[in-house]
Amino acid sequence: MLRVSIKTREVGTVSIGALRLESGRVLPEVHLAYERVGPRDGPTVLVCHALTGNHIAVGTDENPGWWAGLIGSGKPIDTDRYQVVTFNVLGGCDGSTGPTSIDPETGRPYGPEFPFVTVRDMVRAEYLALRRLGIDRLHAVIGGSLGGMQALEWGVMYPEYMDLLFPIAVTPWLSDYAIAFNAIGRLAILSDPAWNGGYYDPAHPPKAGMIIARMAGMITYRSAEQFNNRFNRAERTGGGTAMRR
């Protein structure tokens, strides 16, 4: 039977109320920002973003999202057929509850008092948000990097809730080596004078520290062999003139 529906794009926030984290801390009021594209009566695909992404996976013609090349009419994730939902993760600070949100108990931004969240916390929040949006089943969950970790966690926490998982460029756990690089990045941010103990001016963030942290992270995204192949250093003489071979 042919089902006809109106194609729409919706961007907003959904409240899931209080959320108990794995740490035992309770966030009293949690909101997740979301983008919802495609037929409301179509199978739903949840797209999970990477660390520096947000919920704008599709976007508009004027301001395309970070996966606009893959999601849309006639594209690999076809919004003529599928409804696509993306959330800004818990703690993401791009519309979802995070350190820049107001703590209802103090009336001030959480700042450095915001609790640590886990991938499981993120997925739990997304599950509750989907139910609030009236979505009681997923056709697929797809994501890369941190998004891939969420996809794996969806399979662990809610195996009966979706038909398919597509984890991309992901590991089921972070290695000690990766944790060491993250520690360097964290220290770079904390050492930036603009950090101000976490109570920094949003208009003047610890930009220098974040740049160094990002540089350290970028090194981990490729192997030594890939770096050598990409930059292909050659012996040089004098003022930078390459030696003939």
Tab-separated table of C-alpha atoms in Angstrom:
chain	number	residue	atom	x	y	z
A	1	MET	CA	0.000	0.000	0.000
A	2	LEU	CA	1.395	3.415	-0.995
A	3	ARG	CA	1.720	5.826	1.911
A	4	VAL	CA	1.782	9.532	1.126
A	5	SER	CA	3.088	12.071	3.617
A	6	ILE	CA	4.212	15.675	3.755
A	7	LYS	CA	7.963	16.205	3.763
A	8	THR	CA	9.029	18.613	6.472
A	9	ARG	CA	12.060	19.898	8.346
A	10	GLU	CA	11.728	20.767	11.990
A	11	VAL	CA	14.333	22.160	14.366
A	12	GLY	CA	13.597	22.566	18.053
A	13	THR	CA	14.219	21.325	21.585
A	14	VAL	CA	12.488	18.607	23.548
A	15	SER	CA	12.316	18.373	27.338
A	16	ILE	CA	12.833	15.003	29.005
A	17	GLY	CA	12.595	16.208	32.605
A	18	ALA	CA	15.044	14.991	35.255
A	19	LEU	CA	17.801	12.576	34.239
A	20	ARG	CA	19.848	10.405	36.575
A	21	LEU	CA	23.372	9.949	35.212
A	22	GLU	CA	25.586	6.903	35.554
A	23	SER	CA	27.562	8.857	38.165
A	24	GLY	CA	24.459	9.075	40.351
A	25	ARG	CA	24.082	12.834	39.814
A	26	VAL	CA	20.650	14.037	38.736
A	27	LEU	CA	20.178	16.818	36.217
A	28	PRO	CA	16.811	18.317	37.206
A	29	GLU	CA	15.757	19.674	33.807
A	30	VAL	CA	17.206	18.259	30.588
A	31	HIS	CA	16.539	19.540	27.081
A	32	LEU	CA	17.889	18.127	23.830
A	33	ALA	CA	18.076	20.157	20.612
A	34	TYR	CA	17.048	18.210	17.527
A	35	GLU	CA	16.603	18.314	13.769
A	36	ARG	CA	13.841	16.220	12.195
A	37	VAL	CA	13.634	15.830	8.430
A	38	GLY	CA	11.446	13.698	6.173
A	39	PRO	CA	8.014	12.036	6.273
A	40	ARG	CA	6.606	11.669	9.767
A	41	ASP	CA	5.093	8.317	8.868
A	42	GLY	CA	8.288	6.909	7.359
A	43	PRO	CA	10.805	4.587	9.045
A	44	THR	CA	13.019	6.623	11.383
A	45	VAL	CA	16.807	6.831	11.114
A	46	LEU	CA	18.673	8.312	14.079
A	47	VAL	CA	21.933	10.013	13.079
A	48	CYS	CA	24.451	10.562	15.909
A	49	HIS	CA	27.102	13.254	15.548
A	50	ALA	CA	30.822	13.169	16.258
A	51	LEU	CA	32.506	15.095	19.083
A	52	THR	CA	32.502	18.535	17.458
A	53	GLY	CA	29.201	18.119	15.583
A	54	ASN	CA	25.680	19.155	16.466
A	55	HIS	CA	22.086	18.339	15.561
A	56	ILE	CA	22.150	20.123	12.183
A	57	ALA	CA	22.989	17.115	10.011
A	58	VAL	CA	20.839	18.160	7.027
A	59	GLY	CA	20.422	21.918	7.313
A	60	THR	CA	19.097	24.054	4.464
A	61	ASP	CA	20.218	24.938	0.948
A	62	GLU	CA	21.654	28.194	2.311
A	63	ASN	CA	23.259	26.569	5.366
A	64	PRO	CA	23.800	22.848	4.733
A	65	GLY	CA	24.426	20.559	7.678
A	66	TRP	CA	27.488	18.433	8.282
A	67	TRP	CA	26.012	15.375	6.497
A	68	ALA	CA	23.976	17.198	3.856
A	69	GLY	CA	25.844	15.256	1.175
A	70	LEU	CA	24.499	11.950	2.520
A	71	ILE	CA	21.026	12.873	3.754
A	72	GLY	CA	18.316	14.254	1.501
A	73	SER	CA	15.986	13.555	-1.374
A	74	GLY	CA	17.433	10.741	-3.496
A	75	LYS	CA	20.607	10.544	-1.370
A	76	PRO	CA	21.990	7.478	0.462
A	77	ILE	CA	19.785	8.290	3.465
A	78	ASP	CA	16.741	9.216	1.401
A	79	THR	CA	14.406	11.697	3.091
A	80	ASP	CA	11.730	10.882	0.525
A	81	ARG	CA	11.509	7.526	2.288
A	82	TYR	CA	12.990	7.946	5.773
A	83	GLN	CA	12.416	10.312	8.632
A	84	VAL	CA	15.843	11.400	9.908
A	85	VAL	CA	16.369	12.636	13.468
A	86	THR	CA	19.580	14.063	14.931
A	87	PHE	CA	20.123	15.312	18.493
A	88	ASN	CA	22.782	17.572	19.910
A	89	VAL	CA	24.227	15.275	22.578
A	90	LEU	CA	23.718	15.836	26.275
A	91	GLY	CA	26.490	18.233	27.320
A	92	GLY	CA	26.913	19.443	23.752
A	93	CYS	CA	26.094	23.110	24.465
A	94	ASP	CA	24.591	23.614	21.014
A	95	GLY	CA	21.037	23.822	22.259
A	96	SER	CA	21.112	20.788	24.553
A	97	THR	CA	21.641	20.899	28.307
A	98	GLY	CA	25.340	21.381	29.025
A	99	PRO	CA	27.839	23.539	30.941
A	100	THR	CA	26.489	26.773	29.405
A	101	SER	CA	22.912	25.965	30.475
A	102	ILE	CA	21.359	27.592	33.517
A	103	ASP	CA	21.341	25.430	36.626
A	104	PRO	CA	17.759	25.760	37.898
A	105	GLU	CA	18.982	25.304	41.459
A	106	THR	CA	21.392	28.282	41.355
A	107	GLY	CA	20.097	30.441	38.514
A	108	ARG	CA	23.623	30.544	37.048
A	109	PRO	CA	25.312	28.604	34.227
A	110	TYR	CA	26.597	25.205	35.337
A	111	GLY	CA	30.095	26.014	34.047
A	112	PRO	CA	32.732	23.700	35.553
A	113	GLU	CA	30.126	22.316	37.985
A	114	PHE	CA	28.390	20.444	35.164
A	115	PRO	CA	28.811	16.718	35.853
A	116	PHE	CA	30.762	14.375	33.623
A	117	VAL	CA	28.493	12.496	31.229
A	118	THR	CA	29.051	9.144	29.555
A	119	VAL	CA	28.031	7.801	26.170
A	120	ARG	CA	25.402	5.761	27.995
A	121	ASP	CA	24.007	8.964	29.515
A	122	MET	CA	23.809	10.494	26.027
A	123	VAL	CA	21.962	7.497	24.612
A	124	ARG	CA	19.569	7.321	27.553
A	125	ALA	CA	18.697	10.996	27.010
A	126	GLU	CA	18.172	10.409	23.270
A	127	TYR	CA	15.898	7.440	23.938
A	128	LEU	CA	13.704	9.493	26.263
A	129	ALA	CA	13.644	12.380	23.777
A	130	LEU	CA	12.545	10.082	20.941
A	131	ARG	CA	9.686	8.789	23.065
A	132	ARG	CA	8.651	12.373	23.816
A	133	LEU	CA	8.630	13.030	20.061
A	134	GLY	CA	6.272	10.090	19.594
A	135	ILE	CA	8.854	7.806	17.956
A	136	ASP	CA	8.508	4.306	19.393
A	137	ARG	CA	10.847	2.472	17.028
A	138	LEU	CA	13.943	3.143	14.897
A	139	HIS	CA	14.767	1.603	11.557
A	140	ALA	CA	18.471	2.366	12.035
A	141	VAL	CA	21.041	4.186	14.162
A	142	ILE	CA	24.083	5.545	12.342
A	143	GLY	CA	27.067	7.604	13.484
A	144	GLY	CA	30.812	8.042	13.279
A	145	SER	CA	33.462	8.473	15.994
A	146	LEU	CA	31.570	9.596	19.126
A	147	GLY	CA	28.426	9.032	17.065
A	148	GLY	CA	29.612	5.500	16.382
A	149	MET	CA	30.096	4.939	20.100
A	150	GLN	CA	26.498	6.017	20.587
A	151	ALA	CA	25.379	3.603	17.867
A	152	LEU	CA	27.156	0.740	19.644
A	153	GLU	CA	25.633	1.766	22.972
A	154	TRP	CA	22.186	1.844	21.395
A	155	GLY	CA	22.719	-1.806	20.470
A	156	VAL	CA	23.682	-2.655	24.049
A	157	MET	CA	20.967	-0.661	25.824
A	158	TYR	CA	18.001	-0.972	23.487
A	159	PRO	CA	18.615	-3.936	21.153
A	160	GLU	CA	14.897	-4.395	20.435
A	161	TYR	CA	14.316	-0.726	19.603
A	162	MET	CA	15.975	-0.661	16.155
A	163	ASP	CA	16.450	-2.913	13.142
A	164	LEU	CA	19.949	-1.868	12.062
A	165	LEU	CA	23.139	-0.321	13.475
A	166	PHE	CA	25.791	1.457	11.401
A	167	PRO	CA	28.783	2.311	13.644
A	168	ILE	CA	31.495	4.080	11.601
A	169	ALA	CA	35.166	4.750	12.471
A	170	VAL	CA	34.677	3.731	16.055
A	171	THR	CA	36.033	1.606	18.855
A	172	PRO	CA	33.988	0.026	21.648
A	173	TRP	CA	36.296	1.649	24.190
A	174	LEU	CA	38.919	4.394	24.309
A	175	SER	CA	42.490	3.097	24.472
A	176	ASP	CA	44.992	4.192	27.111
A	177	TYR	CA	46.956	5.853	24.290
A	178	ALA	CA	43.922	7.925	23.256
A	179	ILE	CA	43.165	8.839	26.872
A	180	ALA	CA	46.737	10.142	27.194
A	181	PHE	CA	46.262	12.448	24.195
A	182	ASN	CA	42.954	13.639	25.651
A	183	ALA	CA	44.734	14.454	28.908
A	184	ILE	CA	47.186	16.643	26.954
A	185	GLY	CA	44.316	18.443	25.242
A	186	ARG	CA	42.484	18.970	28.523
A	187	LEU	CA	45.611	20.373	30.184
A	188	ALA	CA	46.150	22.756	27.258
A	189	ILE	CA	42.666	24.218	27.795
A	190	LEU	CA	43.005	24.382	31.592
A	191	SER	CA	46.368	26.167	31.230
A	192	ASP	CA	44.947	28.912	29.014
A	193	PRO	CA	44.552	32.065	31.210
A	194	ALA	CA	41.209	32.724	29.503
A	195	TRP	CA	39.875	29.492	31.030
A	196	ASN	CA	39.462	31.325	34.340
A	197	GLY	CA	38.730	28.200	36.310
A	198	GLY	CA	35.904	27.349	33.940
A	199	TYR	CA	34.067	30.636	34.511
A	200	TYR	CA	35.229	32.201	31.261
A	201	ASP	CA	33.482	34.860	29.231
A	202	PRO	CA	31.657	33.075	26.361
A	203	ALA	CA	32.693	35.952	24.100
A	204	HIS	CA	36.343	35.246	24.932
A	205	PRO	CA	36.774	31.471	25.326
A	206	PRO	CA	40.152	29.791	25.953
A	207	LYS	CA	40.805	29.750	22.228
A	208	ALA	CA	44.575	29.177	22.348
A	209	GLY	CA	44.173	26.165	24.601
A	210	MET	CA	41.415	24.726	22.411
A	211	ILE	CA	43.584	25.154	19.301
A	212	ILE	CA	46.418	23.176	20.911
A	213	ALA	CA	43.947	20.526	22.098
A	214	ARG	CA	42.560	20.193	18.582
A	215	MET	CA	46.069	19.895	17.135
A	216	ALA	CA	46.832	17.047	19.530
A	217	GLY	CA	43.555	15.363	18.580
A	218	MET	CA	44.175	15.689	14.852
A	219	ILE	CA	47.442	13.769	15.183
A	220	THR	CA	45.520	10.771	16.499
A	221	TYR	CA	43.167	10.639	13.500
A	222	ARG	CA	45.823	9.211	11.155
A	223	SER	CA	48.543	6.599	11.472
A	224	ALA	CA	52.245	7.402	11.029
A	225	GLU	CA	52.140	5.702	7.624
A	226	GLN	CA	49.219	7.875	6.512
A	227	PHE	CA	51.065	11.017	7.598
A	228	ASN	CA	54.146	9.954	5.636
A	229	ASN	CA	52.099	9.180	2.529
A	230	ARG	CA	50.198	12.437	2.704
A	231	PHE	CA	53.075	14.869	3.267
A	232	ASN	CA	55.783	12.855	1.493
A	233	ARG	CA	58.768	14.747	2.875
A	234	ALA	CA	61.833	14.943	0.630
A	235	GLU	CA	65.457	15.822	1.347
A	236	ARG	CA	66.210	19.484	0.708
A	237	THR	CA	69.302	21.630	0.292
A	238	GLY	CA	70.097	25.236	1.047
A	239	GLY	CA	67.107	27.545	1.156
A	240	GLY	CA	64.446	24.926	0.876
A	241	THR	CA	65.112	23.792	-2.713
A	242	ALA	CA	64.301	20.115	-3.133
A	243	MET	CA	67.213	17.877	-4.139
A	244	ARG	CA	66.906	16.285	-7.560
A	245	ARG	CA	66.818	12.519	-7.557
